[in-house]
Amino acid sequence: MAFGFVDDIILVTWGNSARKNCRRLEPAHDRSLTSAKRYGAAFAPEKYQLVHFTRKHKSADHQESIQLNGTLISPRSEVKVLGILVDSRLRWGTQVSQAAQKRHVAFNALSRITSSVWGPSLHNSRLIYTAVVRPTMLYGSQIWDIQKKGNHKETTWRTPWDVDTTKLYDGLKKHEATTLMLLRSEVIGLNAWLTSVKVPGISPQCSCGYQAQTIHHVLFYCPEHTTLRAMMFIQAGTNDINNLLTNKKGCHAAAEMLIPTDRLQQFSVASAIYQEAP
């Protein structure tokens, strides 16, 4: 079997031994040369690569070489095909490691131009991530992440964002959008969550004395923020705990209420800077 893309040509054969496979590759290569001449193409023997795919224990057979056009080609443990590292045992470990490293580089590059309180808007940051970071990480994943046999059911860890979800963040400054994201995900630097992830030296108790400093407590019950809470309810047009973070008006009011509480210092500083800006 032969296939290719642009200037990459791959010859594949299979059998009971690597020796037999190599003997089959020789006439296949000759036929490829004939076809190449017909279209004015040329092969570069010095770029040839050979790999024996097998999960059997190592043996002398797996070291079988092949001679094509006077060039001796010895087998490798892995080869790169169209940007995908294919190892001889088809375990994909090297490819996954390479993908993780590329993702790390791309993500670090993104972090240099944006943060939780400055940089491109949430919409533009997501656009950069989906256009650059995610494709870099998942390139070729349809090949190396083949599902195992069995009954597979589609599941999601969390409900994916849809158009209506992203609209909740429209009109917010960067630090306000990040605050809202933390509120809706409940992954936030309040004492109860910090304790749940075992941050040392943190008590779950609120400064008002309540046993757990959670989002619901700060937004709806903490006696230290009575005035801010009243302003939030007026702006949101509701004091319903179940609906506040499900609509744009309520989301904006909640984010703007939490920032001046100084519960999250990074956002308080950013808010002061925005207010001082001309």
Backbone as a ProteinNet text record, in pm:
[ID]
protein_1_A
[PRIMARY]
MAFGFVDDIILVTWGNSARKNCRRLEPAHDRSLTSAKRYGAAFAPEKYQLVHFTRKHKSADHQESIQLNGTLISPRSEVKVLGILVDSRLRWGTQVSQAAQKRHVAFNALSRITSSVWGPSLHNSRLIYTAVVRPTMLYGSQIWDIQKKGNHKETTWRTPWDVDTTKLYDGLKKHEATTLMLLRSEVIGLNAWLTSVKVPGISPQCSCGYQAQTIHHVLFYCPEHTTLRAMMFIQAGTNDINNLLTNKKGCHAAAEMLIPTDRLQQFSVASAIYQEAP
[TERTIARY]
85.4	0	89.4	51.4	128.7	34.8	79	2.1	98.8	52.4	140.7	65.3	137	81	191.1	169	267.3	395.6	503.4	631.2	665.3	568.8	590.7	522.8	602.1	550	575.8	473.2	485.3	448.9	536.1	510.8	488.5	380	345	321.5	377.4	349.5	342.6	284.8	271.2	288.4	327.5	351.7	396.8	446.1	484.8	623.1	703.3	838.2	883.4	975.6	1029.6	1110.8	1177.1	1257.7	1169.3	1055.7	964.7	908.4	879.6	825.8	926.1	1053.2	1157.1	1169.6	1159.8	1169.1	1051.3	936	819.9	832.3	899.7	915.4	1003.5	1098.2	1192.5	1121.9	1039	968.1	866.8	809	714.8	787.2	909.9	989.8	1023.6	1055.9	1087.8	968.6	848.9	728.7	705.9	740.2	725.6	820.5	941.7	1038.1	986.7	925.6	870.1	760.9	673.7	566.2	622.5	727.6	787.3	844	910.4	968	859.5	745.2	634.9	587.8	596	548.1	661.8	782.1	895.5	938.1	906.9	945.2	1071.6	1134.9	1257.2	1257.4	1309.1	1320.1	1459.8	1471	1600.5	1628.9	1705.3	1730.5	1789	1865.9	1927.3	1824.4	1700.8	1594.8	1502.8	1528.7	1443	1448.5	1335	1328.6	1250.9	1290.7	1229.4	1191.9	1071.6	1029.8	949	974.5	899.6	797.7	670.2	566.6	536.7	562.6	535.5	536.2	461.3	462.6	522.9	584.4	654.1	785.2	839.5	967.8	1075	1178.6	1284.1	1348.1	1381.2	1452	1537	1622.5	1709.6	1627.3	1509.8	1424.4	1382.2	1367.1	1322.3	1431.2	1553.7	1665.3	1692.9	1604.4	1623.3	1629.8	1732.2	1750.2	1706.3	1707.1	1668.6	1762	1793.9	1882.9	1803.2	1796.3	1722	1810.2	1821.9	1904.6	2047.4	2098	2234.6	2250	2139.4	2144.4	2091.5	2170	2128.6	2046.5	1925.3	1836.4	1812.7	1854.7	1836.9	1708.3	1644.4	1517.6	1535.8	1432.8	1431	1321.8	1331.9	1228.7	1106.4	1124.6	1012.4	1043.8	940.2	954.6	846.5	869.2	770	698.9	567.4	485	386.2	404.6	317	303	414.4	415.1	377.6	343.9	306.6	421.3	466	570.4	507.3	543.4	488.2	596.2	572.6	672.5	645.8	747.3	739.3	638.3	604	506.9	367.5	354.7	227.2	167.8	254.3	209.7	183.8	241.8	218	271.5	353.2	405.3	486.9	576.1	659.8	575.5	475.9	388.7	310.5	258.2	182.3	272.7	395.2	490.4	523.7	541.2	570.4	452.3	330.7	211.3	198.4	227.3	219.3	322.6	442.4	547.1	509.8	454.6	413	300.2	207.4	99	155.7	255.2	316.2	379.3	449.8	514.6	409.8	305.4	200.9	124.8	96	21.6	105.2	235	322.3	329.2	331.5	332.6	203.9	90.5	-37.5	-39	18.9	17	99.2	189.8	271	193.4	84.3	8.4	-127.6	-160.1	-288.6	-278.3	-360	-366	-509.2	-529.5	-665.5	-717.1	-626.6	-670.7	-630.7	-551.9	-514.4	-495.7	-485.2	-465.4	-592	-594.7	-712.6	-837.9	-951.3	-1078.6	-1093.5	-1190.9	-1215.4	-1246.3	-1326.4	-1361.9	-1237.5	-1150.8	-1029.6	-930.5	-923.9	-835.3	-879.9	-1011	-1063.4	-1038.6	-1049	-1025.5	-880.6	-786.3	-644.9	-621.5	-683	-665	-717	-838.8	-897.8	-829.4	-769.2	-705.3	-559.1	-493.4	-349.3	-315.2	-353.1	-309.3	-372.7	-503.9	-571.7	-532.3	-526.3	-481.7	-338.8	-252	-114.2	-109.8	-193.1	-194	-259.9	-365.1	-445.7	-418.2	-313.7	-283.6	-265.4	-342.9	-330.8	-390.7	-465.4	-518.4	-617.8	-677.1	-766.9	-691.5	-559.2	-476.3	-428.2	-366.3	-299.9	-389.8	-515.2	-605.8	-723.8	-693.3	-797.7	-863.2	-997.3	-1068	-1049.8	-1049.1	-1042.2	-1180	-1180.9	-1307.3	-1398	-1526.1	-1620.3	-1738.5	-1828	-1947.7	-1918.5	-1907	-1870.1	-1993.7	-2009.5	-2118.7	-2060.4	-2119.9	-2070.5	-2105.5	-2005.1	-2025.3	-1945	-1983.1	-1906.2	-1881.8	-1760.1	-1726.5	-1803.2	-1808.9	-1886.1	-1956.6	-2070.6	-2145.5	-2061.9	-2041.7	-1960.8	-2028.5	-1947	-2000.6	-2071.8	-2187.7	-2255.7	-2258.1	-2324.6	-2326.5	-2386.8	-2494.8	-2560.6	-2469.1	-2387.7	-2296.2	-2192.7	-2133	-2029.1	-2085.3	-2212.6	-2272.9	-2283.9	-2279.6	-2285.5	-2167.7	-2057.4	-1934.6	-1920.3	-2012.6	-2004.9	-2014.7	-1928.9	-1935.1	-1856.2	-1796.1	-1718	-1571.2	-1506.4	-1361.8	-1295.8	-1166.2	-1099.3	-1109.1	-1082.4	-1085.2	-1227.7	-1327.2	-1466.2	-1506.8	-1463.4	-1495.2	-1431.8	-1307.8	-1241.6	-1312.6	-1353.9	-1428.8	-1556.8	-1628.1	-1752	-1723.9	-1616.5	-1582	-1556.8	-1488.1	-1461.6	-1591	-1679.3	-1807.5	-1889.5	-1896.8	-1980.3	-1918.7	-1786.5	-1720.4	-1706.2	-1714.5	-1694.7	-1552.8	-1461.4	-1318.6	-1260.4	-1257.8	-1232.4	-1155.1	-1075.8	-988.4	-1056.5	-1172.9	-1237.9	-1197.5	-1207.1	-1149.5	-1200.5	-1330.1	-1385.6	-1321.8	-1305.3	-1244.7	-1096.5	-1026.2	-883.2	-858.2	-947.1	-934.4	-958.9	-1053.7	-1086.7	-971.3	-884.4	-768.3	-642.4	-664.4	-556.9	-445.4	-483.9	-385.7	-348	-220.6	-180.9	-210.4	-246.5	-267	-396.8	-490.6	-618.9	-731.8	-816.2	-936	-1055.4	-1152.3	-1269.3	-1359.3	-1336.8	-1424.4	-1415.4	-1529.6	-1533.8	-1489.8	-1443.7	-1399.4	-1513.6	-1638.2	-1753.4	-1784	-1717.1	-1737.7	-1815.8	-1876.6	-1952.3	-1857.3	-1906.2	-1819.7	-1757.9	-1819.3	-1766.2	-1779.8	-1666.2	-1665.9	-1679.9	-1803.3	-1834.2	-1888	-1906.5	-1963.4	-2103.2	-2185.4	-2322.3	-2323.8	-2234	-2230.2	-2191	-2085.1	-2037.4	-2141.4	-2201.5	-2296.9	-2429.4	-2476.1	-2613.2	-2626.5	-2526.1	-2549.3	-2446.8	-2324.9	-2220.2	-2259.5	-2263.1	-2304.8	-2204.4	-2084.6	-1983.6	-2007.6	-2102.6	-2122.1	-2268.8	-2335.8	-2479	-2508.2	-2430	-2453.9	-2427.3	-2314.3	-2281.9	-2387.9	-2439.9	-2541.3	-2669.8	-2709.8	-2831.8	-2817.9	-2700.1	-2675.6	-2678	-2626.2	-2626.1	-2769	-2854	-2991.9	-3066.4	-3039.9	-3105.8	-3060.1	-2928.9	-2874.6	-2920.1	-2925.6	-2962.3	-3112.1	-3190.9	-3335.8	-3389.5	-3308.6	-3352	-3264.8	-3322.7	-3245.2	-3256.9	-3292.9	-3309.4	-3172.9	-3135.9	-3005	-2987.8	-3096.8	-3088.8	-3080.5	-3115.9	-3120.8	-3013.9	-2948.8	-2856.8	-2748.1	-2686.9	-2573.7	-2614.1	-2741.9	-2788.4	-2828.8	-2822	-2856.3	-2751.6	-2740.9	-2634.6	-2641	-2759.4	-2774.6	-2729.3	-2771.5	-2733.8	-2586.1	-2530	-2387.3	-2301.3	-2335	-2257.7	-2267.6	-2386.9	-2406.1	-2325.6	-2322.6	-2248.9	-2099.1	-2047.2	-1903.8	-1865.5	-1948.2	-1918.7	-1935.3	-2016.3	-2031.9	-1912.9	-1861.5	-1755	-1622.7	-1591.5	-1459.8	-1431.5	-1520.3	-1489.5	-1494.3	-1532.5	-1528.3	-1384.8	-1290.1	-1147.7	-1123	-1215.2	-1192.3	-1088.2	-1079.3	-981.2	-896.2	-780.1	-699.6	-659.2	-628.7	-580	-681.9	-810.2	-914.4	-940.6	-919.1	-935.6	-834.2	-709.6	-604.5	-637.5	-679.5	-713.7	-829.5	-928.1	-1042.8	-999.8	-907.9	-859.5	-785.9	-708.6	-634.8	-731.2	-836.2	-934.6	-1006	-1034.2	-1105	-1018.4	-886.3	-794.9	-762.5	-782.5	-748.9	-837.1	-779	-858.4	-960.4
-118.1	0	123.6	223.6	347.1	466.5	569.2	692.7	807.4	927.7	1041.2	1171.1	1276.5	1410.9	1507.5	1579.8	1672.6	1595.4	1622.6	1557	1445.2	1402.6	1289.8	1165.5	1061.1	934.8	825.1	746.3	638.3	506.5	408.5	272.5	183.9	107.7	23.6	-118.8	-213.3	-354.4	-426.1	-544.8	-619.1	-767.6	-838.3	-980.9	-1042	-1166.7	-1239.8	-1203.7	-1137.5	-1102.7	-974.1	-905.4	-782.1	-810.6	-925.7	-961.6	-970.7	-1040.9	-1053.3	-916.8	-834.1	-701.5	-618	-628.4	-552	-598.3	-730.3	-781.7	-732.9	-714.9	-665	-515.5	-444.2	-300.4	-268.6	-357.4	-330.9	-315.9	-412.4	-393.5	-278.8	-256.2	-144.3	-11.9	-4.8	116.3	134.7	25.9	34.8	87.4	40.9	89.1	238.2	280	421.4	507.3	456.7	530.4	547.8	441	447.8	554.3	556.3	656.5	796.8	810.3	942	998.8	914.7	960.8	1009.4	942.8	978.9	1122.3	1165.3	1298.8	1397.9	1359	1449.6	1470.7	1374.6	1385.9	1305.1	1331.2	1259	1230.9	1113.9	1075.7	1107.2	1129.5	1154.7	1039.4	937.6	819.6	852.5	961.7	995.5	1037.9	1064.4	1102.4	985.7	869.1	753.7	716.5	670.9	622.9	492	403.6	271	245.1	192.7	155.3	26.6	-65.1	-191	-176.8	-183.5	-171.3	-308.5	-323.9	-450.2	-426.7	-509.4	-502.9	-629.4	-708.5	-826.6	-785.4	-876.3	-848.4	-836.7	-761.6	-736.1	-866	-867.5	-981.6	-929.6	-1015.5	-975.9	-936.4	-996.7	-967.8	-820.6	-763.3	-624	-525.8	-575.5	-490	-501.4	-570	-591.5	-458	-443	-321.9	-347.1	-242.2	-254.2	-167.2	-214.1	-139.3	-95	36.5	93.9	194.6	177.1	268.6	280.2	167.7	167.1	229	265.4	326.6	228.4	203.3	113.6	192.6	146.4	215.1	123.9	167.7	90.4	134.3	42.4	76.3	174.1	250.9	346.1	307.6	363	336.3	424.6	536.5	624.8	709.3	750	838.6	945.2	1057	1163.9	1160.8	1148.7	1144.9	1260.7	1357.5	1474.8	1541.1	1551.3	1619.9	1533.8	1406.1	1314.9	1217.8	1206.6	1110.5	973.1	880.9	745.6	651.3	588.7	498.6	355.6	271.6	135.8	48.8	84.5	5.1	68.8	181	252.8	281.4	327.8	366	516.5	593.6	737	820.2	761.5	836	957.2	940.2	1051.7	1161.6	1122.8	1221.5	1301.8	1233.5	1302.7	1399.1	1355.3	1442.2	1564.9	1544.3	1656.2	1752.6	1697.6	1782.6	1864.1	1800.7	1871.2	1983.2	1957.2	2058.7	2176.9	2148	2256	2337.4	2268	2339.9	2431.5	2380.9	2460	2587.2	2573.6	2689.2	2789.5	2738.7	2827.1	2896.9	2822.4	2880.4	2986.2	2961.3	3061	3188.2	3170	3286.7	3367.7	3297.1	3365.3	3438.9	3377.4	3438.4	3566.4	3585.2	3707.3	3828.4	3803.3	3915.7	3933.4	3846.6	3860	3802.4	3855.3	3802.3	3815.9	3791.3	3797.9	3940.7	4039.3	4177.4	4273.4	4229	4316.2	4233	4302.8	4234.2	4231.3	4147.4	4138.6	4102.4	4136.3	4102.6	3951.7	3910.2	3766.9	3702.7	3770.6	3716.6	3696.6	3798.1	3787.9	3686.5	3676.5	3577.5	3436	3412.4	3280.9	3252.8	3357.8	3342.3	3301	3365.7	3330.1	3186.7	3149.6	3014.4	2909.1	2930.8	2831.1	2827.8	2940.6	2946.7	2905.1	2916.4	2890.7	2777.9	2793.8	2698.5	2561.4	2556.8	2427.4	2348.2	2409.7	2332	2281	2360.8	2317.5	2192.5	2189	2077.7	1953.4	1972.3	1859	1817.8	1873.9	1838.6	1687.3	1628.5	1485.4	1396.5	1452.9	1371.2	1266.4	1289.3	1187.6	1059	1070.2	953.5	886.2	967	905.7	889.7	933.7	916.1	828.7	716.8	624.7	558.1	556.7	495.2	343.9	287.3	142.2	82.9	-47.8	-114.4	-106.9	-104.5	-100.7	-11.3	-1.3	79.3	220.2	315.5	451.9	541.5	616.9	712.2	852.5	945	1081.9	1148.5	1199.9	1267.9	1397.1	1488.9	1612.3	1632.9	1677.8	1705.8	1828.2	1928.3	2047.7	2090	2154	2198.1	2296.7	2271.8	2363.7	2499	2600.8	2734.8	2741.8	2806.8	2832.8	2984.1	3025.9	3168.5	3250.5	3201	3275.1	3290.4	3189.3	3196.7	3306.1	3311.5	3411.9	3553.5	3569.3	3702.8	3760.5	3674.9	3723.1	3814.4	3799.2	3873.8	3999.3	4020.8	4138.4	4266.9	4363.5	4493.4	4503.4	4392.9	4394.9	4422.6	4496.7	4512.7	4379.5	4367.8	4239	4185.9	4270.3	4222.1	4187.2	4256.6	4224.6	4091.9	4069	3942.8	3824.8	3841.3	3733.7	3707.8	3813.3	3797.9	3719	3750.7	3679.1	3532.4	3505.2	3366.6	3287.6	3350.3	3284.6	3262.4	3359.6	3345.9	3230.4	3220.6	3117.8	2978.9	2971.6	2840.6	2796.1	2893	2869.8	2824.4	2839.5	2817.4	2955.4	2995.6	3135.6	3143.7	3248.9	3261.1	3305	3251.4	3272.7	3159.8	3185.3	3093.3	2949.8	2932.6	2796.8	2716.2	2778.7	2705.9	2683.9	2784.9	2770.3	2656.1	2641.3	2530.2	2397	2393.6	2267.4	2215.8	2305.6	2262.8	2259.7	2265.6	2245.4	2350.4	2477.1	2585.7	2600.1	2590.6	2593.7	2728	2720.5	2841.5	2913.4	2851.7	2915.2	2845.1	2923.1	2870.3	2897.3	2807.2	2830.4	2942.3	2988.3	3084.9	3222.4	3292	3428.7	3525.2	3641.9	3741.7	3790.7	3768.9	3807.7	3705.3	3590.5	3486.2	3366.7	3378.5	3265.3	3151.5	3028.4	2910.8	2887.9	2938.5	2913.5	3038.4	3088.1	3205.3	3157.3	3142.1	3096	3211.2	3185.9	3287.2	3327.2	3228.7	3257.5	3339.5	3308	3383.1	3528.7	3550.5	3687	3768.7	3709.4	3783.9	3810.7	3716.7	3726.5	3745.6	3706.4	3703.1	3777	3793.7	3850.4	3991	4014.2	4145.2	4256.8	4222.4	4323.9	4396.6	4345.6	4404.3	4439.9	4487.6	4516.9	4623.3	4730.3	4839.3	4794.6	4726.5	4676.4	4578.1	4498	4398	4467.1	4570.4	4643.3	4704.6	4760.2	4817.9	4709.3	4589.8	4478.8	4436.4	4424.7	4382.5	4484.1	4612.1	4716.3	4707.8	4693.9	4687.1	4560.8	4448.9	4320.7	4308.8	4380.8	4370	4242.7	4175.3	4052.2	4026.4	3959.1	3912.3	3761	3697.5	3552.1	3485.8	3407.5	3342.6	3246.1	3190.7	3092.6	3156.6	3283.8	3348.2	3454.5	3498	3611.2	3588.7	3470.1	3443.1	3370	3380	3312.7	3410.8	3540.3	3639.5	3749.8	3820.8	3920	4031.3	4081.7	4192.7	4152.3	4034.5	3986.7	3955.3	3898.1	3863.8	3988.8	4093.6	4217.6	4279.7	4275.3	4332.8	4256.5	4123.3	4041.5	4066.3	4074.8	4099.3	4236	4336	4471.3	4483.9	4396.1	4397.8	4332.7	4222.4	4147.3	4223.2	4293.6	4358.4	4455.4	4549.3	4643.1	4582.5	4455.1	4392.2	4366.1	4374.5	4346.7	4201.6	4112.9	3970.5	3914.4	3973.1	3931.7	4054.3	4064.2	4185.6	4225.1	4125.6	4158.7	4240	4211.8	4283.1	4420.9	4436.4	4566.9	4665.5	4621.8	4706.9	4745.3	4646.4	4673.3	4771.7	4758	4848.1	4991.2	5006.6	5140.5	5203.6	5123.6	5174.3	5220.7	5140.6	5178.9	5308.8	5325.1	5444.7	5569.6	5552.2	5665.7	5703.8	5607.7	5634.8	5746	5837.7	5948.7	5898
0	0	0	-77.4	-84.7	-74.3	-4.1	2.5	29.7	7.7	27.7	30.9	65.6	69	28.7	-79.3	-135.4	-163.9	-88	-118.3	-20.4	61.5	153	96.3	70.3	17.6	120.5	149.8	248.1	182.1	195	147.7	269.3	268.3	382.3	334.8	408.1	382.5	515.7	517	642	614.9	717.8	703.5	834.5	827.5	948.1	999.7	917.7	961.4	893.9	960.4	904.8	779	775.8	658.5	534.3	546.1	432.4	391.9	490.6	459.8	381.3	420.2	349.7	204.7	182.5	45.7	-38.5	24.7	-48.8	-78.5	8.2	-12.2	-132.6	-162.1	-271.5	-406.2	-449.7	-577.6	-571.9	-453.3	-439.4	-462.1	-413.1	-432.9	-580.3	-647.7	-791	-870.2	-835.9	-904.9	-876.9	-754.9	-720.3	-802.4	-827.3	-908.8	-1050.9	-1103.9	-1239.1	-1247.6	-1146.1	-1144.3	-1129.2	-1048.3	-1026.1	-1155.5	-1234.1	-1360.8	-1455.6	-1450.6	-1538.8	-1513.2	-1385.8	-1349.4	-1324	-1358.3	-1342.6	-1199.3	-1111.1	-970	-944.1	-831.3	-795.6	-646.4	-607.5	-467.6	-416	-285.4	-221.1	-125.7	-169.6	-86	50.6	61.2	189.2	294.5	249.3	343.1	378	320.3	346.4	495.2	546.8	685.4	687.5	777.8	787.6	933.1	954.2	1089	1080.6	1173.6	1182.6	1295.8	1262	1364.2	1423	1551	1619.7	1769.4	1840.7	1986.4	2046.6	1960.7	2009.1	2074.1	2155.4	2218	2110.8	2142.9	2046	1998.6	1871.4	1813.4	1698.2	1647.4	1536.4	1414.3	1399	1284	1281.1	1400	1408	1366.4	1350.4	1309	1159.6	1088.2	944.4	870	787.4	707.6	564.1	485.6	345.5	261.9	141.6	53.1	-68.9	-87.5	-199.1	-271	-402.7	-482.9	-429.4	-380	-328.4	-191.2	-128.6	4.9	108.2	212.5	320.2	421.4	445.9	539.7	659.2	774.7	897.8	967.8	1040.3	1105.8	1221.5	1245.3	1356.1	1454.8	1574.4	1674.7	1653.3	1581.2	1552.1	1429.6	1359.7	1244.2	1252.5	1185.7	1182.2	1047.7	1052.6	932.1	938.6	849.5	843.9	981	1052	1180.7	1299	1275.9	1384.1	1408.9	1534.1	1569.5	1587.7	1500.9	1503	1554.1	1668.9	1726	1682.1	1689.5	1635.6	1709.4	1833.6	1909.7	1911	1841.8	1832	1969.9	2059.4	2193.5	2204.4	2114.4	2101.4	2216.9	2302.8	2417.2	2377	2278.7	2234.5	2171.8	2092.9	2028.3	2132.1	2233.1	2337.3	2413.9	2444	2514.2	2430.1	2300.2	2210.8	2204.8	2197.7	2193.4	2321.8	2436.1	2564.1	2571.1	2519	2519.8	2430.4	2312.8	2222.8	2284.8	2351.8	2419.8	2527.3	2601.5	2708.2	2651.6	2540.7	2477.7	2429.1	2361.5	2308.5	2420.8	2528	2639.8	2710.7	2726.1	2788.2	2704.2	2571.3	2483	2500.1	2513.4	2534	2667.7	2771.7	2904.6	2910.8	2815.3	2813.7	2761.5	2691.2	2635.5	2702.4	2797.8	2866.2	3006.6	3097.3	3233	3281.8	3409.7	3463.1	3474.8	3471.2	3492.5	3380.5	3283.1	3171.9	3045.8	2933.2	2806	2722.4	2618.5	2531.2	2609.7	2555.4	2619.2	2629.9	2710.7	2726.5	2591.9	2510.4	2378.1	2292.5	2288.1	2205.9	2262.6	2395.3	2457.4	2422.2	2425.4	2388.4	2240.7	2159.3	2016.1	1990	2059.2	2044	2090.5	2201.9	2255	2157.2	2105.6	2016	1880	1839	1707.2	1710.5	1826.9	1833.9	1930.6	2057.4	2160.2	2140.3	2127.1	2117	1992.9	1872.3	1755.5	1769.8	1834	1855.1	1941.5	2044	2137.7	2078.6	1999.3	1953.4	1809	1747.2	1608	1594.5	1504.6	1479.1	1585.6	1681.1	1790.9	1741.9	1623.7	1568.3	1538.2	1522	1492.2	1619.8	1709.3	1824.4	1946.2	1938.9	2051.6	2011.4	1945.8	1900.6	2021.5	2024	2135.6	2134.7	2254.1	2265.9	2237.2	2217	2188.8	2311.7	2286.1	2396.4	2365.1	2459.8	2443.8	2494.4	2403.6	2440.3	2439.7	2546.4	2555.8	2566.6	2494	2496.2	2628.7	2696.2	2823	2823.8	2908.9	2926.1	3074	3105.4	3244.5	3292.5	3205.3	3233.1	3104.9	3120.9	3003.7	2922.7	2793	2711.7	2695.7	2675.2	2653.4	2519.7	2518.5	2392.4	2369.8	2264.4	2230.6	2343.6	2404.8	2511.6	2632.7	2661.8	2775.4	2755.3	2638.1	2612.6	2615.2	2581.8	2582	2722.8	2824.2	2962	2994.2	2918.8	2947.8	2861.8	2770	2682.9	2765.2	2733.5	2799.5	2928.1	2973.5	3097.1	3068.4	3157.9	3149.5	3183.5	3152.4	3167.7	3311	3410.5	3548.8	3592.5	3537.6	3569.5	3506.3	3382.7	3314.5	3387.3	3433.7	3507.2	3639.2	3706.6	3831.7	3808.9	3702.5	3671.2	3641.5	3569.8	3539.8	3668.5	3763.7	3891.5	3969	3964.8	4033.8	3978.3	3846.5	3784.5	3795.3	3799.7	3810.8	3956	4050	4193.2	4226.2	4130.9	4156.6	4182.4	4308.2	4342.6	4473.4	4488.4	4604.7	4731.9	4761.7	4890.4	4984.6	5114.1	5212.5	5202	5176.8	5170.9	5058.5	4940.4	4827.8	4851.8	4904.1	4931.4	5029.2	5126.9	5221.7	5153.4	5060.3	4991.9	4907.7	4860.1	4781.3	4867.2	5000.9	5099.3	5091.7	5074.1	5083.9	5230.9	5265	5406.7	5472.9	5600.4	5679	5653.5	5583.4	5551.2	5625.6	5690	5754.5	5663.8	5658	5571.8	5622.8	5745.7	5809.5	5744	5738.6	5687.3	5797.2	5758.4	5856.3	5944.7	5900.6	5981.6	6090	6084.3	6183.4	6132.9	6014.9	5960.3	5926.1	5935.7	5925.7	5787.8	5680.7	5546.1	5459.2	5413	5324.2	5180.1	5135.1	4999.9	4916.3	4787.4	4698.6	4745.5	4776.5	4818.6	4946.9	5039.2	5165.3	5140.8	5061.7	5037.3	4960.7	4858.1	4775.2	4845.7	4929.6	4980	5131.3	5208.9	5353.3	5438.7	5393.8	5479.3	5527	5659	5711.2	5683	5635.8	5608.4	5475.6	5394.8	5261.6	5236.2	5337.6	5326.6	5220.4	5219.6	5124.3	4981.1	4960.3	4826.3	4777.6	4870.2	4833.3	4788.8	4859.3	4822.6	4683.7	4655	4522.4	4415.2	4448.3	4352.8	4319.6	4422.1	4398.7	4311.8	4335.1	4255	4109.7	4089.5	3953.3	3881.5	3954.4	3893.5	3870.9	3951.4	3939.6	4000.2	4082.5	4148.4	4269.9	4367.7	4482.7	4496.4	4384.2	4380.3	4365.6	4463.7	4464	4347.1	4297.3	4188.9	4050.7	4038.8	3907.7	3886.3	3992.7	3981.9	3877.7	3875.6	3786.4	3658.8	3623.4	3501.8	3392	3419.3	3317.7	3318.2	3207	3188.4	3292.5	3318.5	3412.1	3552.2	3595.8	3728.2	3738.7	3631.8	3630.7	3644.8	3569.5	3575.9	3715.4	3772.6	3906	4010.8	4001.2	4097.7	4088.4	3965.3	3947.3	4002	3973.8	4020.5	4171.8	4232.3	4377.8	4447.2	4391.4	4458.3	4459.5	4351.6	4339.2	4453.9	4488.4	4597.6	4737.5	4751.4	4883.9	4928.6	4833.7	4861.6	4901.9	4870.5	4896.7	4799.9	4681.4	4580.9	4547.6	4608.9	4603.9	4461.8	4377.8	4244	4165.2	4186.5	4113.3	4172.8	4301.6	4364.6	4309.8	4294.5	4239.3	4095.7	4015.3	3875.5	3866	3954.7	3953.4	3983	4078.5	4113.1	3995.4	3923.7	3808.1	3699.6	3673.6	3571.9	3611	3740.5	3785.5	3774.5	3791.3	3783.5	3639.6	3546	3405.8	3351.1	3269.9	3214.9	3113.8
[MASK]
++++++++++++++++++++++++++++++++++++++++++++++++++++++++++++++++++++++++++++++++++++++++++++++++++++++++++++++++++++++++++++++++++++++++++++++++++++++++++++++++++++++++++++++++++++++++++++++++++++++++++++++++++++++++++++++++++++++++++++++++++++++++++++++++++++++++++++++++++++++

